[in-house]
Coordinates of C-alpha atoms and ligand atoms in Angstrom, one line a residue:
M345 CA 0.4 0.0 0.1
D346 CA 2.9 2.2 -0.3
H347 CA 1.2 4.1 -4.0
I348 CA -1.4 5.6 -1.3
K349 CA 1.3 6.8 1.8
K350 CA 3.0 8.9 -1.4
S351 CA 0.4 10.9 -2.3
D352 CA 0.4 15.1 -3.9
P353 CA -2.3 16.1 -4.8
I354 CA -3.5 16.5 -8.0
P355 CA -2.2 19.1 -10.6
E356 CA -4.5 21.8 -10.3
I357 CA -5.3 22.0 -13.7
L358 CA -6.7 18.4 -13.9
S359 CA -8.5 18.7 -11.2
D360 CA -10.0 21.9 -12.5
C361 CA -11.0 20.5 -16.0
I362 CA -12.3 17.6 -14.2
Q363 CA -14.3 19.4 -12.0
N364 CA -15.5 21.3 -14.9
R365 CA -16.5 18.0 -17.7
I366 CA -18.5 16.5 -14.2
I367 CA -20.6 19.3 -13.9
D368 CA -20.8 19.7 -17.9
L369 CA -22.4 15.4 -17.1
K370 CA -24.9 16.9 -14.7
S371 CA -28.1 16.3 -16.5
E372 CA -26.7 13.1 -17.9
L373 CA -26.1 12.0 -14.3
I374 CA -29.7 13.0 -13.3
D375 CA -32.1 11.4 -16.2
L376 CA -29.3 8.0 -15.0
R377 CA -30.4 8.3 -11.7
R378 CA -34.0 9.2 -13.0
D379 CA -34.7 5.8 -14.4
F380 CA -32.7 3.8 -12.5
H381 CA -35.7 5.2 -9.9
M382 CA -38.4 4.0 -12.4
Y383 CA -37.8 1.0 -12.8
P384 CA -36.6 -0.6 -9.6
E385 CA -35.8 -3.9 -9.5
L386 CA -35.7 -6.4 -6.2
G387 CA -32.3 -8.6 -5.3
F388 CA -30.7 -10.4 -8.0
Q389 CA -33.8 -9.6 -10.5
E390 CA -31.6 -6.6 -11.3
F391 CA -32.6 -7.8 -15.3
R392 CA -33.0 -4.3 -16.9
T393 CA -30.5 -2.8 -14.5
A394 CA -28.1 -4.7 -15.6
Q395 CA -28.9 -3.9 -19.3
K396 CA -28.7 -0.2 -18.7
I397 CA -25.4 -0.8 -17.5
E398 CA -24.4 -2.8 -20.1
V399 CA -25.4 -0.8 -22.9
Y400 CA -23.6 2.8 -21.4
L401 CA -20.4 1.3 -20.3
Q402 CA -20.4 -0.8 -24.4
A403 CA -21.2 3.2 -25.8
L404 CA -18.1 4.1 -24.3
G405 CA -15.9 0.8 -25.4
F406 CA -16.3 -0.9 -22.2
E407 CA -15.9 -4.2 -22.0
T408 CA -18.7 -5.7 -19.7
H409 CA -19.6 -9.6 -18.2
R410 CA -21.8 -10.8 -16.0
I411 CA -21.2 -12.1 -12.3
A412 CA -23.7 -13.3 -9.9
G413 CA -26.3 -13.5 -12.6
T414 CA -27.7 -9.4 -12.9
G415 CA -23.6 -8.1 -11.5
V416 CA -21.9 -6.2 -13.8
V417 CA -18.0 -5.5 -14.4
A418 CA -15.7 -3.2 -16.5
L419 CA -12.2 -3.0 -16.6
L420 CA -10.2 0.3 -17.4
D421 CA -6.7 -0.9 -17.7
S422 CA -4.5 2.6 -18.5
G423 CA -1.5 0.2 -20.0
K424 CA 1.1 1.1 -17.4
P425 CA 1.6 -0.5 -14.5
G426 CA -0.2 0.1 -10.8
A427 CA -2.4 -1.4 -8.5
V428 CA -5.9 -1.9 -9.2
L429 CA -8.5 -0.3 -7.3
M430 CA -12.0 -1.4 -7.3
L431 CA -15.4 1.2 -7.3
R432 CA -18.7 -0.6 -6.1
S433 CA -21.9 0.7 -6.5
D434 CA -25.1 -2.2 -5.3
M435 CA -27.8 -2.1 -7.7
D436 CA -31.4 -3.4 -6.2
A437 CA -34.1 -2.0 -4.6
L438 CA -36.2 -2.2 -1.5
P439 CA -40.4 -3.6 -1.3
V440 CA -41.2 -0.2 -0.5
T441 CA -44.6 1.7 -2.3
E442 CA -43.1 4.8 -3.2
V443 CA -45.3 8.1 -2.0
S444 CA -44.3 10.8 -4.1
E445 CA -46.1 13.7 -6.5
K446 CA -42.4 13.5 -8.9
D447 CA -42.5 12.2 -12.7
Y448 CA -40.1 10.1 -12.2
K449 CA -41.8 7.9 -9.2
S450 CA -41.3 4.1 -9.4
K451 CA -43.2 2.8 -11.9
N452 CA -42.7 -0.9 -10.3
E453 CA -45.6 -0.9 -8.4
G454 CA -44.2 -2.1 -4.7
V455 CA -41.5 -1.9 -5.7
M456 CA -39.4 0.8 -4.5
H457 CA -34.9 2.2 -4.9
A458 CA -35.7 3.4 -1.3
C459 CA -31.7 3.4 -0.2
G460 CA -30.0 5.7 -2.5
H461 CA -28.8 2.7 -4.9
D462 CA -30.3 4.3 -8.1
S463 CA -27.5 7.3 -7.7
H464 CA -25.4 5.1 -6.3
M465 CA -25.4 2.9 -9.9
A466 CA -25.3 7.0 -11.9
M467 CA -22.5 8.2 -10.2
L468 CA -20.3 5.0 -10.7
L469 CA -21.4 4.7 -14.7
V470 CA -20.5 8.6 -14.9
A471 CA -17.3 8.6 -13.5
A472 CA -16.3 5.3 -15.1
R473 CA -17.1 7.7 -18.5
V474 CA -14.9 10.3 -16.9
L475 CA -12.0 8.4 -15.9
K476 CA -12.3 7.2 -19.3
E477 CA -11.7 10.3 -20.7
N478 CA -8.7 10.6 -18.7
K479 CA -7.0 7.4 -19.0
A480 CA -3.8 9.3 -19.4
S481 CA -3.5 10.6 -16.8
L482 CA -4.1 6.7 -15.1
T483 CA -1.5 4.2 -14.1
G484 CA -2.6 0.9 -12.8
Q485 CA -5.7 -0.6 -13.8
I486 CA -9.7 0.1 -12.6
K487 CA -12.5 -2.1 -11.8
F488 CA -16.1 -0.9 -11.6
V489 CA -18.6 -3.3 -9.8
F490 CA -22.0 -3.3 -10.2
Q491 CA -23.2 -5.7 -7.2
P492 CA -26.8 -7.3 -7.0
D493 CA -28.9 -7.6 -3.7
E494 CA -26.9 -5.8 -1.4
E495 CA -30.2 -5.6 0.8
V496 CA -29.4 -9.7 1.0
A497 CA -26.0 -9.3 1.8
G498 CA -25.2 -10.6 -2.3
A499 CA -21.5 -9.3 -2.3
I500 CA -20.8 -13.1 -1.0
R501 CA -21.5 -14.5 -4.2
L502 CA -19.6 -12.0 -6.3
V503 CA -16.3 -12.3 -4.1
E504 CA -17.5 -16.4 -4.7
E505 CA -17.5 -15.8 -8.0
G506 CA -13.8 -14.0 -8.4
V507 CA -14.6 -10.4 -8.1
L508 CA -11.3 -9.2 -6.5
E509 CA -9.2 -11.4 -8.6
N510 CA -8.1 -11.5 -12.4
P511 CA -6.3 -8.4 -11.8
R512 CA -6.0 -8.7 -8.3
V513 CA -7.6 -5.8 -6.2
D514 CA -5.5 -3.6 -4.3
G515 CA -8.6 -1.0 -2.8
V516 CA -12.0 -0.8 -2.5
M517 CA -14.1 2.4 -2.0
G518 CA -18.1 2.6 -2.3
I519 CA -20.3 6.1 -1.5
H520 CA -23.1 5.2 0.6
I521 CA -26.0 8.6 -0.4
W522 CA -27.2 8.9 3.4
S523 CA -30.0 11.2 4.5
L524 CA -28.8 11.6 8.2
I525 CA -26.6 13.7 6.6
P526 CA -27.0 17.5 5.1
S527 CA -26.6 17.8 1.3
G528 CA -23.0 18.9 1.0
R529 CA -21.3 17.3 3.6
V530 CA -19.1 14.0 3.8
S531 CA -18.5 11.6 6.8
I532 CA -15.5 9.8 6.4
S533 CA -14.1 7.3 9.9
P534 CA -11.8 5.2 10.2
G535 CA -12.7 1.8 12.0
V536 CA -16.2 0.2 12.6
V537 CA -18.9 2.2 10.7
M538 CA -21.7 0.0 9.8
G539 CA -22.4 -3.1 12.4
G540 CA -23.0 -6.4 11.9
L541 CA -26.2 -8.5 11.5
D542 CA -27.5 -12.2 12.2
V543 CA -30.8 -13.3 11.5
F544 CA -32.5 -16.1 13.5
K545 CA -35.3 -18.5 14.0
V546 CA -36.0 -19.8 16.5
R547 CA -39.3 -22.1 17.3
V548 CA -40.5 -22.9 20.4
T549 CA -42.5 -26.6 20.6
G550 CA -44.3 -27.4 23.7
K551 CA -47.9 -29.8 24.1
G552 CA -50.7 -27.9 22.8
G553 CA -53.6 -28.6 25.2
H554 CA -56.8 -26.9 26.8
T555 CA -56.1 -23.8 28.0
G556 CA -58.5 -24.4 31.2
Y557 CA -56.2 -27.6 32.3
P558 CA -52.5 -26.6 31.3
H559 CA -50.4 -28.8 33.6
E560 CA -51.6 -30.9 31.7
A561 CA -50.3 -29.1 28.3
I562 CA -47.1 -27.9 28.6
D563 CA -47.6 -24.3 27.2
P564 CA -44.6 -23.0 24.5
V565 CA -45.9 -19.2 25.0
I566 CA -45.2 -18.1 28.3
A567 CA -41.0 -19.8 27.2
A568 CA -41.2 -17.6 23.8
S569 CA -42.4 -14.6 26.1
S570 CA -39.0 -15.6 28.5
I571 CA -36.9 -15.6 26.1
I572 CA -38.2 -12.4 23.7
Q573 CA -37.3 -10.6 27.9
T574 CA -34.5 -12.4 29.0
V575 CA -31.9 -11.5 25.8
Q576 CA -32.6 -8.2 26.0
T577 CA -30.5 -8.3 29.3
I578 CA -27.6 -9.0 26.7
Q579 CA -27.2 -6.3 26.2
T580 CA -27.6 -4.4 29.5
R581 CA -25.8 -7.3 31.7
E582 CA -23.2 -9.7 29.4
M583 CA -22.1 -6.7 26.7
D584 CA -19.2 -3.8 27.2
A585 CA -21.9 -0.8 27.0
Q586 CA -19.3 0.1 24.9
K587 CA -20.5 -2.6 22.2
P588 CA -23.9 -1.5 21.4
T589 CA -26.3 -5.1 20.6
I590 CA -29.7 -4.7 19.4
I591 CA -31.9 -7.4 19.3
M592 CA -35.5 -7.5 17.7
F593 CA -38.2 -9.6 17.2
G594 CA -40.0 -9.2 14.1
K595 CA -42.5 -11.7 13.5
I596 CA -43.9 -14.6 16.6
Q597 CA -46.4 -16.9 15.4
A598 CA -48.6 -19.1 17.5
G599 CA -51.9 -20.5 18.1
K600 CA -55.3 -20.5 16.4
K601 CA -57.6 -19.8 19.2
A602 CA -58.4 -17.8 22.8
N603 CA -58.7 -21.6 24.1
I604 CA -56.2 -23.4 22.8
I605 CA -52.4 -24.4 23.9
P606 CA -50.6 -24.0 20.4
E607 CA -48.4 -26.3 20.2
E608 CA -44.9 -24.1 19.1
V609 CA -44.4 -20.7 18.7
Y610 CA -42.3 -19.8 15.9
M611 CA -40.3 -16.7 16.0
E612 CA -38.1 -14.3 13.5
G613 CA -35.4 -11.3 14.6
T614 CA -32.6 -10.0 14.0
I615 CA -28.8 -9.4 16.2
R616 CA -27.2 -6.4 15.1
F617 CA -23.8 -5.1 16.9
L618 CA -21.1 -2.5 15.9
H619 CA -17.8 -4.1 17.1
T620 CA -16.0 -7.2 15.1
F621 CA -15.1 -10.3 17.7
D622 CA -14.0 -13.9 17.6
P623 CA -16.9 -16.0 17.5
D624 CA -15.9 -18.5 20.4
S625 CA -15.6 -15.5 22.0
S626 CA -17.4 -13.7 25.5
D627 CA -18.0 -10.7 22.6
N628 CA -20.4 -12.7 20.6
P629 CA -23.9 -11.9 21.7
T630 CA -25.5 -14.4 19.2
Q631 CA -24.0 -17.3 21.5
K632 CA -25.1 -16.1 24.0
F633 CA -28.7 -15.6 22.4
I634 CA -28.6 -19.2 21.9
R635 CA -27.5 -20.3 25.6
I636 CA -30.2 -18.1 27.0
C637 CA -32.9 -20.1 24.0
E638 CA -31.6 -23.3 25.2
G639 CA -32.2 -22.7 29.3
I640 CA -35.6 -21.2 29.1
C641 CA -36.8 -23.9 26.6
Q642 CA -35.1 -26.2 29.0
A643 CA -36.5 -24.7 32.0
H644 CA -39.9 -24.3 30.5
Q645 CA -39.8 -28.3 29.5
C646 CA -39.6 -27.2 26.0
T647 CA -37.8 -28.1 22.7
C648 CA -36.0 -25.2 21.3
E649 CA -35.4 -25.4 17.2
I650 CA -32.5 -22.3 16.4
E651 CA -30.7 -21.1 13.3
I652 CA -28.8 -18.6 12.7
E653 CA -28.2 -17.1 9.1
H654 CA -25.1 -14.7 9.8
E655 CA -25.7 -12.1 7.5
N656 CA -23.5 -8.9 7.3
I657 CA -20.3 -8.8 9.2
P658 CA -19.3 -5.5 10.6
L659 CA -17.9 -2.7 7.9
V660 CA -14.7 -1.9 9.1
N661 CA -12.9 1.0 7.2
D662 CA -9.0 0.6 6.8
E663 CA -6.4 3.8 7.6
K664 CA -5.1 4.4 4.7
M665 CA -8.0 4.6 2.8
V666 CA -9.7 6.8 4.6
R667 CA -6.9 8.6 5.1
L668 CA -6.7 9.2 1.0
A669 CA -10.6 9.2 1.1
K670 CA -10.4 12.1 2.8
Q671 CA -7.7 13.9 1.5
T672 CA -9.6 13.4 -2.2
A673 CA -12.0 14.9 -0.2
A674 CA -11.3 18.0 1.3
Q675 CA -10.0 18.7 -2.6
V676 CA -14.3 17.6 -3.9
F677 CA -15.7 19.7 -0.6
G678 CA -13.4 21.7 1.0
S679 CA -12.2 20.4 5.1
P680 CA -15.1 21.5 6.9
D681 CA -17.5 19.8 5.3
I682 CA -15.5 16.4 5.9
I683 CA -17.3 15.1 9.4
E684 CA -16.9 11.5 10.8
S685 CA -20.3 11.3 11.7
G686 CA -19.3 8.1 13.3
K687 CA -20.9 4.2 12.9
Y688 CA -24.1 3.0 12.1
I689 CA -25.7 0.1 13.7
A690 CA -27.6 -0.4 9.9
S691 CA -25.5 -3.4 8.5
E692 CA -24.1 -3.5 4.3
D693 CA -22.5 -6.2 2.7
F694 CA -19.1 -4.2 1.8
S695 CA -17.8 -5.4 4.6
E696 CA -17.5 -8.6 2.7
F697 CA -14.6 -6.9 0.2
S698 CA -13.6 -4.3 2.6
S699 CA -12.7 -7.6 4.9
R700 CA -10.6 -9.1 2.0
V701 CA -8.8 -5.7 0.9
P702 CA -8.2 -2.6 2.4
G703 CA -11.4 -0.1 1.6
V704 CA -13.0 2.6 2.2
F705 CA -16.6 3.2 2.9
I706 CA -18.1 7.2 2.3
F707 CA -21.5 8.5 3.3
L708 CA -22.6 11.6 1.2
G709 CA -24.8 13.5 2.9
C710 CA -28.5 14.8 0.6
A711 CA -30.8 15.5 3.1
N712 CA -31.9 19.0 2.7
K713 CA -35.7 19.9 4.3
E714 CA -36.8 22.4 1.8
K715 CA -35.9 19.9 -1.2
E716 CA -37.9 16.8 0.8
T717 CA -34.9 15.1 1.0
Q718 CA -34.5 14.6 4.7
F719 CA -36.2 11.7 4.9
P720 CA -34.5 8.0 6.4
L721 CA -33.1 5.1 4.2
H722 CA -36.0 2.5 3.3
N723 CA -39.0 5.1 3.9
S724 CA -41.7 5.1 1.4
R725 CA -40.7 9.2 1.1
F726 CA -37.1 9.0 0.6
N727 CA -35.8 11.2 -2.0
I728 CA -32.0 12.3 -2.7
D729 CA -30.8 16.2 -3.5
E730 CA -29.7 15.6 -6.9
D731 CA -27.1 18.7 -6.0
V732 CA -25.0 16.5 -4.5
L733 CA -24.3 13.7 -7.2
T734 CA -22.0 15.4 -9.0
K735 CA -19.2 15.3 -5.9
G736 CA -20.0 11.9 -5.6
V737 CA -18.7 11.2 -9.4
E738 CA -15.6 13.9 -7.8
L739 CA -14.9 11.8 -5.1
H740 CA -15.4 8.3 -7.7
V741 CA -12.9 10.0 -10.2
K742 CA -10.1 11.7 -7.7
G743 CA -10.5 9.0 -5.0
A744 CA -9.0 6.8 -8.1
L745 CA -6.7 9.5 -9.3
E746 CA -5.5 9.9 -5.7
F747 CA -5.1 5.5 -5.3
L748 CA -3.0 4.5 -8.6
K749 CA -0.8 7.7 -8.8
E750 CA 2.4 6.3 -9.5
K751 CA 4.9 5.9 -6.6
Ligands
ZN1714 ZN1 -30.7 -0.3 2.1
ZN1715 ZN1 -28.7 0.7 0.4

């Protein structure tokens, strides 16, 4: 990673030239975003989306190839030796019905780009265009990666299919549009910036019966309700207070009628955490969760089946990559607008890349009350201040130039 340490600023002429070119492309950028917005597609069903990305990149002279079904990868080879940087955008939308009066409202009923992935794709496509135009100023190679199914941890499939190889990636950068931060600001922090996520499914089985004769049955409802209460003590009694952990039950199913003790209770939920740990250590909240579920079931004479899906590991930003991203952001935004907003406990599968190669994940503020873009991510009224998108493109382009600069 020596090339990161030796970073001098990009020559001013080139920097201004890039900025002006991106401003010239602003309407193309917004058109791309609105088009993706109108035709949102769920994870691994991004068929139209992938095709649009391919058409755009191929028109620029890129060779594209598919990965994980609907993922698209393109490589920009400067022809000069050097490092390999991966720039990543996610592609998928959410099962949310959009509430909007805008003419670019979702045309796919019940599906919406409520997490801003439409803007991520638009920014990365325009960045690919500008970087290709500036190929003569580059060294090494840039891999543009459009990834399906971020919302259900699709990144691991790209890793398994070799996205970090051929050529081997030396660093990875991603940007997420972020409505918790005002427009015109950007957050770049070292260390853990997004949480890990385990999803659990618990089935508590007792013995059904008449609610008038509970002594002849085994009530799984009382056991399940005890589980729901007791696992909340994991955060307050078993974890270090500096290691926030959230355990939530999103689905509980049991019973058919008021006077019947049901045979079983089925529950699903999430365990989120903001720290990294060895799975066998006492820092693992999911191990504690399993212990409490099994212990309570035993106490109530029920049986317990537990299924855990390790959906995302925490996203950790590499310190050198953070330094480089901050240098870049200082050119794009000016230093006072770079903040360290810290950690967000929501999870992001970019962690699958950044746990394997040094990475940085940047939060690009887009909240502006006058433009009604302050709604939370995943909300049916979520929208973006499109004026920040040129800044995102500039971060990609100048970040790549900084990263790839010759030793
Ligand atoms: Zn999301
Ligand atoms: Zn997202």
